[in-house]
Amino acid sequence: MYYDPKDIPSEWRMWLRKQREEPPTDEEMQQNTVKQAALKSRVAALEETERLRRLRQQAVGSPDQHVGPQPDVARFLQQMRTSKTGGAPAGAAGERQDQRAADGSPASPSPSSDFKPETWQPGS
């Protein structure tokens, strides 16, 4: 049998999970039903108002006032590169890598091929 938790009102779920001392009363359940209906009607009214406002703006051709300036992605990426390199300008790190490639040296230092780690001995 399929069980949907939304089938049981939240007040009863709280009581069953011992999150409240007393079971919900009939009056409390009726009050919550009235509150939910009022909330749904207010939401519907707000959605209709917003829909009409957007239609008026489209008809007039004015831009949406709630839309702010778009973020500058290039500047953000530059700041992220700067913070990763420890405060150096973003171009400096790229220039250093280009110089290493031109010199023929590896881009990142690697351990020598003859390195062998020591074995770990407990208590040493």
PDB file of C-alpha atoms in Angstrom, residues 2-11 13:
ATOM      1  CA  TYR A   2       1.355   3.397  -0.988  1.00  0.00           C
ATOM      2  CA  TYR A   3       1.663   5.933   1.837  1.00  0.00           C
ATOM      3  CA  ASP A   4       1.947   9.646   1.166  1.00  0.00           C
ATOM      4  CA  PRO A   5       3.001  11.676   4.233  1.00  0.00           C
ATOM      5  CA  LYS A   6       1.012  14.658   2.946  1.00  0.00           C
ATOM      6  CA  ASP A   7      -2.206  12.693   3.420  1.00  0.00           C
ATOM      7  CA  ILE A   8      -1.926  13.197   7.187  1.00  0.00           C
ATOM      8  CA  PRO A   9      -2.193  16.791   8.464  1.00  0.00           C
ATOM      9  CA  SER A  10       1.017  18.218   9.887  1.00  0.00           C
ATOM     10  CA  GLU A  11      -0.548  18.673  13.337  1.00  0.00           C
ATOM     11  CA  ARG A  13       2.236  14.070  12.255  1.00  0.00           C
TER      12      ARG A  13
END
